[in-house]
Coordinates of C-alpha atoms in Angstrom, one line a residue:
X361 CA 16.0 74.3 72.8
X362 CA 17.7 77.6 72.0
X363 CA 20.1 76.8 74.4
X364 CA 21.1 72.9 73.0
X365 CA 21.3 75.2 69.6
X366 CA 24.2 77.4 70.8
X367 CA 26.1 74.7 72.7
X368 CA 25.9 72.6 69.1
X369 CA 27.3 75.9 67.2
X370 CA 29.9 76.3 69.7
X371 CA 31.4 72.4 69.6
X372 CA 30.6 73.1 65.5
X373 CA 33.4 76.0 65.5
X374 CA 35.5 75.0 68.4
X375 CA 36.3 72.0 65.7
X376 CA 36.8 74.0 62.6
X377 CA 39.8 76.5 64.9
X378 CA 41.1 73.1 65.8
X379 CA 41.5 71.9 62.0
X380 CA 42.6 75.2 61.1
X381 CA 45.0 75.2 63.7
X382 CA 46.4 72.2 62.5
X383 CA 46.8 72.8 59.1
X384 CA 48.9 75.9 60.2
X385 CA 51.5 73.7 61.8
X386 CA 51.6 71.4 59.2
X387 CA 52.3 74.5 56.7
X388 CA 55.3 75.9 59.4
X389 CA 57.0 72.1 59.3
X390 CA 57.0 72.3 55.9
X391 CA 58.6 75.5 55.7
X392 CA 62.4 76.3 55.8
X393 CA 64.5 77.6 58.7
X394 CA 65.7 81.1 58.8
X395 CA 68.5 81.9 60.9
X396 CA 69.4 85.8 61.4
X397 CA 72.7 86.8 62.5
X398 CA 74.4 90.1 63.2
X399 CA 77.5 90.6 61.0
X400 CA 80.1 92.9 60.4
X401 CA 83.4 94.2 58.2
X402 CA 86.6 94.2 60.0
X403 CA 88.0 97.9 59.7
X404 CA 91.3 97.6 61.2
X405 CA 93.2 95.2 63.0
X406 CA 95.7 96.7 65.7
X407 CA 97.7 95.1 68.7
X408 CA 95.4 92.3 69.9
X409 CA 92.6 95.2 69.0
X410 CA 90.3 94.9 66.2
X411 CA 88.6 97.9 65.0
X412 CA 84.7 96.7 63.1
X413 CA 82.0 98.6 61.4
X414 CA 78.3 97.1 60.9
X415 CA 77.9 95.4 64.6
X416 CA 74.6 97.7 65.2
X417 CA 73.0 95.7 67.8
X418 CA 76.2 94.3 69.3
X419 CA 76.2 94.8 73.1
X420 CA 79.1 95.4 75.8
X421 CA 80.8 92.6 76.7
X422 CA 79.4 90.3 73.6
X423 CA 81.2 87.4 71.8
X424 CA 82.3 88.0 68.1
X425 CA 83.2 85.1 65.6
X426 CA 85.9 86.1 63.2
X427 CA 86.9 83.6 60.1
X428 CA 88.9 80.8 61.4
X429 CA 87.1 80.4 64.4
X430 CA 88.5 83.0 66.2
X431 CA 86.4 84.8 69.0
X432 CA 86.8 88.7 70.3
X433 CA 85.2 90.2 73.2
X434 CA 83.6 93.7 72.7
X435 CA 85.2 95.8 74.7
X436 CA 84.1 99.3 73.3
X437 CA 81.4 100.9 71.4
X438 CA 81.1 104.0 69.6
X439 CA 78.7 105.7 67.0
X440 CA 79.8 103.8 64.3
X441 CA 82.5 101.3 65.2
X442 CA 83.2 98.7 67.4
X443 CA 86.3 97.8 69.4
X444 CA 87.3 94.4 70.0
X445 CA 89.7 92.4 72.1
X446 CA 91.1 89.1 70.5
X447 CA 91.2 85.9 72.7
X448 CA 93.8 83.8 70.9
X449 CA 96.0 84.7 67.8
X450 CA 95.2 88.0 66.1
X451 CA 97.3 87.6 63.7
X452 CA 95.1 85.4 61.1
X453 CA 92.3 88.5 61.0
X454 CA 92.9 90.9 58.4
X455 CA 90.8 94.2 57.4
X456 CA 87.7 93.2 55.1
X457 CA 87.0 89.6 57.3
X458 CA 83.4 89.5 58.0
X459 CA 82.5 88.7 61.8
X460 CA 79.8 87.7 63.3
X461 CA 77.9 88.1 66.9
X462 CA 77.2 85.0 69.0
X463 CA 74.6 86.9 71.3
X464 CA 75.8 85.4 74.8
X465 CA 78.6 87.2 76.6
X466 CA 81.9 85.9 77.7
X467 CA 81.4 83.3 80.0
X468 CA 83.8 80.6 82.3
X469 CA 83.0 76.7 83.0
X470 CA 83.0 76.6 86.6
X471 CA 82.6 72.9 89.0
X472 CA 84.4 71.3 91.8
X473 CA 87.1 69.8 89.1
X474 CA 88.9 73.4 89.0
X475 CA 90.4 72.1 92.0
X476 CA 93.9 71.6 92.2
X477 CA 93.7 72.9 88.7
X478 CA 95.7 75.9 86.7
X479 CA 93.5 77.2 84.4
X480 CA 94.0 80.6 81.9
X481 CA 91.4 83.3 81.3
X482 CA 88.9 81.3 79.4
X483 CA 89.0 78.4 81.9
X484 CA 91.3 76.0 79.6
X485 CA 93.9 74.1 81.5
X486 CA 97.5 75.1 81.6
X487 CA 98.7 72.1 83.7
X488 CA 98.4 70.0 80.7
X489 CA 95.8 67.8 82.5
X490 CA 92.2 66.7 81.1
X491 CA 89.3 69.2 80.1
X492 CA 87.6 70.8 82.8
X493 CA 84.3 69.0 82.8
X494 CA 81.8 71.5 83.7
X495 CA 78.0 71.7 83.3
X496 CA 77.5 75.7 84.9
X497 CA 79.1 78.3 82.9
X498 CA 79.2 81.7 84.5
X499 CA 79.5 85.4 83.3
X500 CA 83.1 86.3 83.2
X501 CA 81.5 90.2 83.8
X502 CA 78.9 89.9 86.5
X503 CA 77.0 93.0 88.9
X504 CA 77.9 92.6 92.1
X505 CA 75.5 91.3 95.0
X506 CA 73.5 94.5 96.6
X507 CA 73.4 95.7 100.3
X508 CA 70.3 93.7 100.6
X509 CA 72.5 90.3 100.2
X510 CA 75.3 91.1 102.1
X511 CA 75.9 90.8 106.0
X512 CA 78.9 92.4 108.2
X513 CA 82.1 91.1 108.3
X514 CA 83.3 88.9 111.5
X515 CA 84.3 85.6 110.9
X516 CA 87.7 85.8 110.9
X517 CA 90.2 84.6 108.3
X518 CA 93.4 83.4 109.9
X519 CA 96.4 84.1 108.2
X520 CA 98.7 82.2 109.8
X521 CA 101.0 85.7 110.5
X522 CA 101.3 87.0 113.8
X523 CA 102.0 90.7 112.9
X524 CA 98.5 90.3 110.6
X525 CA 96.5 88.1 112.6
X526 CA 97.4 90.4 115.7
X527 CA 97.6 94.1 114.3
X528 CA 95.7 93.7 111.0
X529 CA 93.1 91.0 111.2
X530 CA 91.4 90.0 108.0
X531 CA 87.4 88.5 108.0
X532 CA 85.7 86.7 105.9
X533 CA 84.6 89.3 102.7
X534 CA 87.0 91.6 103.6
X535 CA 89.2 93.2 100.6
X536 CA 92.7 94.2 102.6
X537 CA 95.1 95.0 100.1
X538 CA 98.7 94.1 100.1
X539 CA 101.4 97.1 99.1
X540 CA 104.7 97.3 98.9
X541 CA 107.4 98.1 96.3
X542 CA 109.1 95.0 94.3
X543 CA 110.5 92.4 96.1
X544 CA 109.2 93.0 100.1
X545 CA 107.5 89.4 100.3
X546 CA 103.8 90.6 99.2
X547 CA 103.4 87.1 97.4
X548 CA 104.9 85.4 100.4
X549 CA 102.1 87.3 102.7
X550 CA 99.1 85.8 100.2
X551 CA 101.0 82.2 99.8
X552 CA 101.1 82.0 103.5
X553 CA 97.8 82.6 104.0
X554 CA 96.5 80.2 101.4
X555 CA 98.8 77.8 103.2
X556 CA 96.8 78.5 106.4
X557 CA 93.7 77.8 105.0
X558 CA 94.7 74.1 105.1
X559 CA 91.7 72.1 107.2
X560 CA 89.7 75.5 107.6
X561 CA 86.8 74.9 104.3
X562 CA 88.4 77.7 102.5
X563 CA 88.8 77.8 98.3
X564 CA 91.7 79.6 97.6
X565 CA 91.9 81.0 94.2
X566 CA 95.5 82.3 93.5
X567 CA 95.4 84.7 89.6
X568 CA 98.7 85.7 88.6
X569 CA 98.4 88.5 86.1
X570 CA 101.7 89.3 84.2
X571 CA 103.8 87.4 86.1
X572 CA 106.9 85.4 85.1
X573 CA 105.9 81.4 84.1
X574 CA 108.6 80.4 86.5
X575 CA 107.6 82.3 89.3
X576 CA 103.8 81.0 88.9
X577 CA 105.3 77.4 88.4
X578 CA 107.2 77.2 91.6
X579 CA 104.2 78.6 93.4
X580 CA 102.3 76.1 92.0
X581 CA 105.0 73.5 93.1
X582 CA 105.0 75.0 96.5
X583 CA 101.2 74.6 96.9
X584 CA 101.4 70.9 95.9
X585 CA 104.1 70.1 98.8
X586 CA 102.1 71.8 101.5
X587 CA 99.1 69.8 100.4
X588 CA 97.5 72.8 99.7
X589 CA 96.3 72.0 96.2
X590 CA 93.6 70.3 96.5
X591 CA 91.7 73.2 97.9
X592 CA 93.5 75.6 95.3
X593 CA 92.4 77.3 92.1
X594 CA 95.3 79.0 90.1
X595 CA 94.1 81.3 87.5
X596 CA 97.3 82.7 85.2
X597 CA 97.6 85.2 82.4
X598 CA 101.1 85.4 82.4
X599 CA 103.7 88.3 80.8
X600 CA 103.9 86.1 77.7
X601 CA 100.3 85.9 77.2
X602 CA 98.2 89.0 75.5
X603 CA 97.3 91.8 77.5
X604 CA 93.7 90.6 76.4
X605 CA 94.0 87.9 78.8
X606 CA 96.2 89.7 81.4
X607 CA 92.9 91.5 81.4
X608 CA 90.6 88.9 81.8
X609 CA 92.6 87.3 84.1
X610 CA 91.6 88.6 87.5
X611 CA 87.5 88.9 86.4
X612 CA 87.4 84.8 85.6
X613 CA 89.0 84.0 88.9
X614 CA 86.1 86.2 90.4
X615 CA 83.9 84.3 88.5
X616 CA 85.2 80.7 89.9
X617 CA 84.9 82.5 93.5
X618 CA 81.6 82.9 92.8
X619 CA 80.1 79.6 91.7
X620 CA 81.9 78.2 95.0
X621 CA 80.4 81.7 97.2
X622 CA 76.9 80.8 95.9
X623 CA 77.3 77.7 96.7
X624 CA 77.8 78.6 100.4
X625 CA 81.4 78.2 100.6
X626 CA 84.0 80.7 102.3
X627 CA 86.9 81.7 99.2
X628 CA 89.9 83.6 99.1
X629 CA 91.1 85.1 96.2
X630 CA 94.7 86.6 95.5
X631 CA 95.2 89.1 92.8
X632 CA 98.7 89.4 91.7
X633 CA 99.2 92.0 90.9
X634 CA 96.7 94.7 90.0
X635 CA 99.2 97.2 89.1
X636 CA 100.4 94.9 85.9
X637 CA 96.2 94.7 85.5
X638 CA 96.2 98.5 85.1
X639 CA 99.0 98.6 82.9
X640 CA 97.2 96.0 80.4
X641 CA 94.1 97.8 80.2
X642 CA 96.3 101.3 79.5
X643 CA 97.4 99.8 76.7
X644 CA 94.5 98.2 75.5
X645 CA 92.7 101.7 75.9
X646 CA 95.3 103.3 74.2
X647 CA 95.4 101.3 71.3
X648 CA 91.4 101.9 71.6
X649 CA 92.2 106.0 71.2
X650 CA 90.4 106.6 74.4
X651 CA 91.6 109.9 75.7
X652 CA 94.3 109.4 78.3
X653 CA 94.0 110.9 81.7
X654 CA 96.6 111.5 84.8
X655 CA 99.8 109.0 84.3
X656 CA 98.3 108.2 80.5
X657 CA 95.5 105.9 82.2
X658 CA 92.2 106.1 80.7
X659 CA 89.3 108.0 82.8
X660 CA 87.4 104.4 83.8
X661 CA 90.7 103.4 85.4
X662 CA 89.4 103.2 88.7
X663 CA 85.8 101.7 87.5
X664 CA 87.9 98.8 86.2
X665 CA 89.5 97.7 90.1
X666 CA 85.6 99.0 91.7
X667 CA 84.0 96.4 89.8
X668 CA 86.3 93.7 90.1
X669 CA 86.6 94.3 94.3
X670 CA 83.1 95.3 95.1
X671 CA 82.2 91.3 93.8
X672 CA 84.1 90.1 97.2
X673 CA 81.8 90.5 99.8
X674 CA 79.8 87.5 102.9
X675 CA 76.3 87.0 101.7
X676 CA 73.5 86.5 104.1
X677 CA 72.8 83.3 105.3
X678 CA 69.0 83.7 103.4
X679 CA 70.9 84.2 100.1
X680 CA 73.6 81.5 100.8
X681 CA 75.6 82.6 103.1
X682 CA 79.3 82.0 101.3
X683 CA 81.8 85.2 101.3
X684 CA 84.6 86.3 99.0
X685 CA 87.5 87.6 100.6
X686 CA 90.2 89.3 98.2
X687 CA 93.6 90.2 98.7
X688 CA 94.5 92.2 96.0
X689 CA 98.3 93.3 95.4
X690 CA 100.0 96.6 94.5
X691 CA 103.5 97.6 93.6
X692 CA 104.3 100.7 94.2
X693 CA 107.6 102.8 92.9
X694 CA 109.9 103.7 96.1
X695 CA 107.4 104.0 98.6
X696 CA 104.9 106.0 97.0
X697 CA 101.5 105.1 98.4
X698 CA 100.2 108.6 96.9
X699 CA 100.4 107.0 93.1
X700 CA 97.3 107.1 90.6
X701 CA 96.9 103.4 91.2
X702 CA 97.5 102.8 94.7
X703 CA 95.4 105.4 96.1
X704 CA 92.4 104.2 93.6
X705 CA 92.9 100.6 95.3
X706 CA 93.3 102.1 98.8
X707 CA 90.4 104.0 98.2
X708 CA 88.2 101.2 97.4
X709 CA 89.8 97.7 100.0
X710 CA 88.4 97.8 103.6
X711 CA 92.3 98.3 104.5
X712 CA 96.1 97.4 103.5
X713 CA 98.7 95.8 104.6
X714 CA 102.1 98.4 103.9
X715 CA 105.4 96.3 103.7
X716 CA 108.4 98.8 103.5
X717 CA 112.0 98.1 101.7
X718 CA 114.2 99.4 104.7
X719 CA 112.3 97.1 107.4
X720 CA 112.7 94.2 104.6
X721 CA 116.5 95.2 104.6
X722 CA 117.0 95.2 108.5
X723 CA 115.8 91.7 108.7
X724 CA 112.3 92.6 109.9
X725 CA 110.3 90.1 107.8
X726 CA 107.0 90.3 107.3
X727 CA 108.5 93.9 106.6
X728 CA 105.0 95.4 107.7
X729 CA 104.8 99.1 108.3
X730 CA 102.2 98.8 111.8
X731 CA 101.9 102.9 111.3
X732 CA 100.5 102.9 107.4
X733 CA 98.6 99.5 107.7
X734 CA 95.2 99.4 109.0
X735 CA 92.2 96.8 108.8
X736 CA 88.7 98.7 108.1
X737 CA 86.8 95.8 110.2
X738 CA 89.4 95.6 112.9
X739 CA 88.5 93.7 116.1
X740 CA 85.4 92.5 114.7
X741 CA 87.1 90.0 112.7
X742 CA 89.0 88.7 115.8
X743 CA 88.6 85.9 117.8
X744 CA 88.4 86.5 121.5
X745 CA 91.8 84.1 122.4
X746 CA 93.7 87.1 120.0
X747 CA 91.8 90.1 121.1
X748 CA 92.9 89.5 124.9
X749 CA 96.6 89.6 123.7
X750 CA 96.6 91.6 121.4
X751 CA 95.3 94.9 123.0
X752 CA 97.6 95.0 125.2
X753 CA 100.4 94.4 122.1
X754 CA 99.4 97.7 119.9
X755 CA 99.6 99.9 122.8
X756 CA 103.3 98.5 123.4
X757 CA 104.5 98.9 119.8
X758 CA 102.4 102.3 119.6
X759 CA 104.1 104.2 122.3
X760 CA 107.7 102.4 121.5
X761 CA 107.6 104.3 117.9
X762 CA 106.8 106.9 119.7
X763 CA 109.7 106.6 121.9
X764 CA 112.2 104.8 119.9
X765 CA 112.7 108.3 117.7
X766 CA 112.4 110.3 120.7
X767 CA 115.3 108.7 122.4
X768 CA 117.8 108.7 119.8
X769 CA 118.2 112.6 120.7
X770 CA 118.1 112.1 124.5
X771 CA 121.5 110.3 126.5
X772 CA 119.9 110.0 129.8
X773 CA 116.7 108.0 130.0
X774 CA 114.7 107.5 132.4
X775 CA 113.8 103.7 133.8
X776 CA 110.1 104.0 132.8
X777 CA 111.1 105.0 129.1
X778 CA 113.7 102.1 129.0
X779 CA 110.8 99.6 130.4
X780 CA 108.6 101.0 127.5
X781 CA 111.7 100.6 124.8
X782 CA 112.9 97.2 126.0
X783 CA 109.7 96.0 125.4
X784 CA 109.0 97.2 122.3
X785 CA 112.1 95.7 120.9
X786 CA 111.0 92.8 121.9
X787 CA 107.3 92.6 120.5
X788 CA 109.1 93.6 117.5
X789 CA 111.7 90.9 117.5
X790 CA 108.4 88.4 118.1
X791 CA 106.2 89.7 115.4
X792 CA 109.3 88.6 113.1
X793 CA 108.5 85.3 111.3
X794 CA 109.8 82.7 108.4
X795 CA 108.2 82.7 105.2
X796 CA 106.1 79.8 104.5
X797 CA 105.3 78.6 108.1
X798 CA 102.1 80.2 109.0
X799 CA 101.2 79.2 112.9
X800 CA 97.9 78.1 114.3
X801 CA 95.9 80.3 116.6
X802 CA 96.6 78.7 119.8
X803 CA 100.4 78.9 118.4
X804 CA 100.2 82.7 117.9
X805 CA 98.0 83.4 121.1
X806 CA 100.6 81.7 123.0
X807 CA 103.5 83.6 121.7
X808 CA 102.0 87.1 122.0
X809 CA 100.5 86.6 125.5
X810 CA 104.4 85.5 126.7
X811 CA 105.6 88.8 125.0
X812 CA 102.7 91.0 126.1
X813 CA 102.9 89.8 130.0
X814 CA 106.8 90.5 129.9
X815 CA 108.2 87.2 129.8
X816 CA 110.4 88.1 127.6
X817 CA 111.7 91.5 129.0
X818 CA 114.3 89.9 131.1
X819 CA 115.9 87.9 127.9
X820 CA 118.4 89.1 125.6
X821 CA 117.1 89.7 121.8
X822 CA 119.5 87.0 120.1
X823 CA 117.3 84.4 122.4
X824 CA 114.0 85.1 121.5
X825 CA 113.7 82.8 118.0
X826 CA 115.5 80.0 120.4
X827 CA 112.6 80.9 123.4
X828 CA 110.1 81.0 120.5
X829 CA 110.8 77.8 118.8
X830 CA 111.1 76.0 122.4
X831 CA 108.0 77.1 123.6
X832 CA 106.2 75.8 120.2
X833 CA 108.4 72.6 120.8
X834 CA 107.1 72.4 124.6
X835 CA 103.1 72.8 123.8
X836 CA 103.3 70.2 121.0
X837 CA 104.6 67.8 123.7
X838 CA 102.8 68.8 127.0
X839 CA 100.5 71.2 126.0
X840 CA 98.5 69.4 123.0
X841 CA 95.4 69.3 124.7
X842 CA 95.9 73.4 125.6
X843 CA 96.4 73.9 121.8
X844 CA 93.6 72.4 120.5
X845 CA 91.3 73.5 123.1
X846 CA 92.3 77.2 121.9
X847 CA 91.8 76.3 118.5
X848 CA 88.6 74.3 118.8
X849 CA 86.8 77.3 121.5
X850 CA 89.0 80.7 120.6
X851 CA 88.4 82.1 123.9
X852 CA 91.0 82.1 126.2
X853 CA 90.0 82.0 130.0
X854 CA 91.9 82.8 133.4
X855 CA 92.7 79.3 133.5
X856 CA 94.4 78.8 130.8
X857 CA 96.4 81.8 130.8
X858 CA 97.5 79.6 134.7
X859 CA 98.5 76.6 131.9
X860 CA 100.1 78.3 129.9
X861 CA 102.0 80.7 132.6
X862 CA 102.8 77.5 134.3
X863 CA 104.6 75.9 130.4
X864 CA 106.3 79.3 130.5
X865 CA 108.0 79.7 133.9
X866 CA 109.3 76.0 133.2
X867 CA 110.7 77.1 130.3

């Protein structure tokens, strides 16, 4: 009985919380709304800078609403003031304009529609197309992916350039800068190998940062007529826009590579060029009154490049298993590798590739400097088809700069030398190619394994192109099946070094 007594108290109460409970929630329907949100005062307004006080809880990296609908991106914090970057027209903010902070950071629409696309900083088309319809948004500003996620670099990325594919190979999350001063065909070297990338499952993400709108337009033209667009993301912040966006620029087409990386996707993305990247942030920085360091850059100079290069990396298959591979671009001033900003990139990229004016001038195009180039993964990212020519190809060019200074001094050589020069004039002549026609691998194999087993010692140097371009001509006609065995296995076996000595000696 006591027992029935305490089970009919319990069911008693258990029914009274219930009714209480419910009129609580009809008291909290009844009552009003209130929304909190952080505001502050607009202090000053500078160039595409605005200068607030009152943002206390404001974070790094946050969206602010000014009047007119017009949104900044906190870019710097201090005890009692916050720094903001405008993203659109500055010009309609004025000191004493309340703002207010959205609490989400900056952020991109990222899908499969990008494709083909040219987008600006924010992700809004350029092309004058449709919206990009996009249910995933992702953080323009992002950490990148820990030790833990990645896995080594070798799957290689083929860029369609003998010199690079030979000497310098690039994998697959590899960051291999391109350097050079202005106008030694550093674009042409990224185009090309976006070109390549035709038929290999490869997003290739091009972000033009400062550049001319012509220049960008007649790459995106060129892109187009080598069917290359429809695997192509172009991201543009271009010398007109504000150096807000020039800033942005090169972090949202990071972003896009990596809603496509996780994903499981391979991507390439192009930066061009970081050095007009730097320059933006200087000024922005300056404007800030951030204490200038060497060449008038501000002290995070380098943390700004770290953080955009360390996101390019191969994930492990458990985690995805898509890589980011970025080729970011320098231009240096007559030469000077030793710069504030080129030795920061350097520093951080897995390698460079160092094109030279005087080559460029003496008609050796790419103009690639073999000496101050160098590939971090090396022959790890090569297939096995290129790494049995091209051994045998770096030792040749090696020893003929060696020798090619060391005879200008000496009248009288000796046969052995002039073996060892002929031939390196002739790799050299061979490693020469036209801009915008990458080759296949079996192409390139071909072509080095003739020049490395001296086929081409015994010709004069005006003949090579013509021996080049017939031997291509002969293995599309009787050697198709050759070519796309190479291609399809990337070995290359006794017997078909036999074919392909066979093709030769007939030619």
């Amino acid at each position: 009985p006591l027992w029935d007594r305490y089970l009919n108290y319990l069911i008693h109460y258990m029914k009274l919380i219930d009714e209480y409970i419910k009129t609580l929630e009809k008291e909290l329907k009844n009552k009003p709304k209130i929304q909190t949100e952080e505001t502050g005062i607009v202090s000053q307004v500078k160039d595409g800078v605005v200068i607030l006080e009152g943002l206390d809880r404001v974070a790094y990296g946050e969206l602010i609403e000014f009047q007119k609908n017009v949104l900044g991106y906190v870019i710097d914090l201090t005890e009692d003031e916050v720094g903001a970057i405008i993203l659109g027209d500055y010009t309609s903010i004025a000191a004493g304009d309340k703002a207010k902070a959205l609490g989400y950071t900056l952020s991109v629409p990222v899908s499969e529609s990008l494709l083909g696309r040219v987008v600006d900083s924010l992700g809004l088309p350029l092309d004058g197309k449709a919206a990009i319809k996009s249910k995933t948004l992702y953080p323009v500003e992002k950490i990148a992916a820990g030790v833990v996620k990645r896995q080594p670099v070798n799957v290689p990325l083929q860029t369609g350039i003998k010199s690079i594919d030979a000497l310098i190979p690039i994998g697959r999350g590899q960051r291999e800068l391109i350097i050079g001063d202005r106008g030694t065909g550093k674009t042409t070297i990224a185009i090309d190998t976006i070109l390549n990338q035709k038929g290999q499952d490869v997003v290739c993400i091009y972000c033009a940062i400062g550049q001319k709108n012509s220049k960008v337009a007649a790459i995106v033209e060129l892109l187009k007529k080598n069917g290359a667009d429809k695997y192509s993301i172009v991201v543009s912040a271009s010398a007109a826009d504000s150096v807000a966006m020039q800033y942005l620029a090169p972090y949202t087409a990071s972003a896009i590579g990596e809603y496509f990386m996780d994903k499981g996707q391979d991507v390439l993305v192009v930066y061009d060029d970081l050095t007009k990247h730097a320059w933006a942030y200087r000024q922005m920085s300056l404007i800030l009154r951030r204490p200038a360091g060497r060449e008038a850059y501000p002290g995070d100079v380098f943390y700004l490049h770290s953080r955009l290069l360390e996101r390019a990396c191969r994930i492990d298959k458990k985690y995805g298993g898509g890589s980011i591979t970025a080729l970011p671009i320098i231009e240096t001033l007559d030469g000077d590798l030793s710069a504030y900003i080129p030795t920061n990139v350097i520093s951080i990229t897995d390698g460079q590739i160092s094109l030279e004016t005087d080559l460029f001038n003496s008609g050796i195009r790419p103009a690639i400097n073999v000496g101050l180039s160098v590939s971090r993964v090396g022959g790890n990212a090569q297939t096995k088809a290129m790494k049995a020519v091209a051994g045998k190809l770096k030792l040749d060019l090696a020893q003929y700069r060696d020798l090619a200074a060391f005879s200008q001094f000496e009248s009288e050589l000796d046969e052995e030398t002039k073996k060892f020069l002929n031939r390196g004039a002739k790799v050299t002549q061979i490693l020469k190619q036209k801009k915008n026609k990458p080759l296949s691998l079996a192409e390139q194999v071909s072509i080095l394994w003739a020049a490395s087993n001296g086929y081409l010692d015994k010709l004069p140097i005006e003949e090579i192109e013509k021996f080049e371009t017939k031997l291509l001509e002969t293995l599309k006609l009787k050697g198709k099946k050759w070519l796309e065995k190479i291609n399809k296995n990337k070995i290359m076996d006794e017997k078909d070094g036999k074919e392909l000595e066979k093709l030769i000696k007939e030619l």
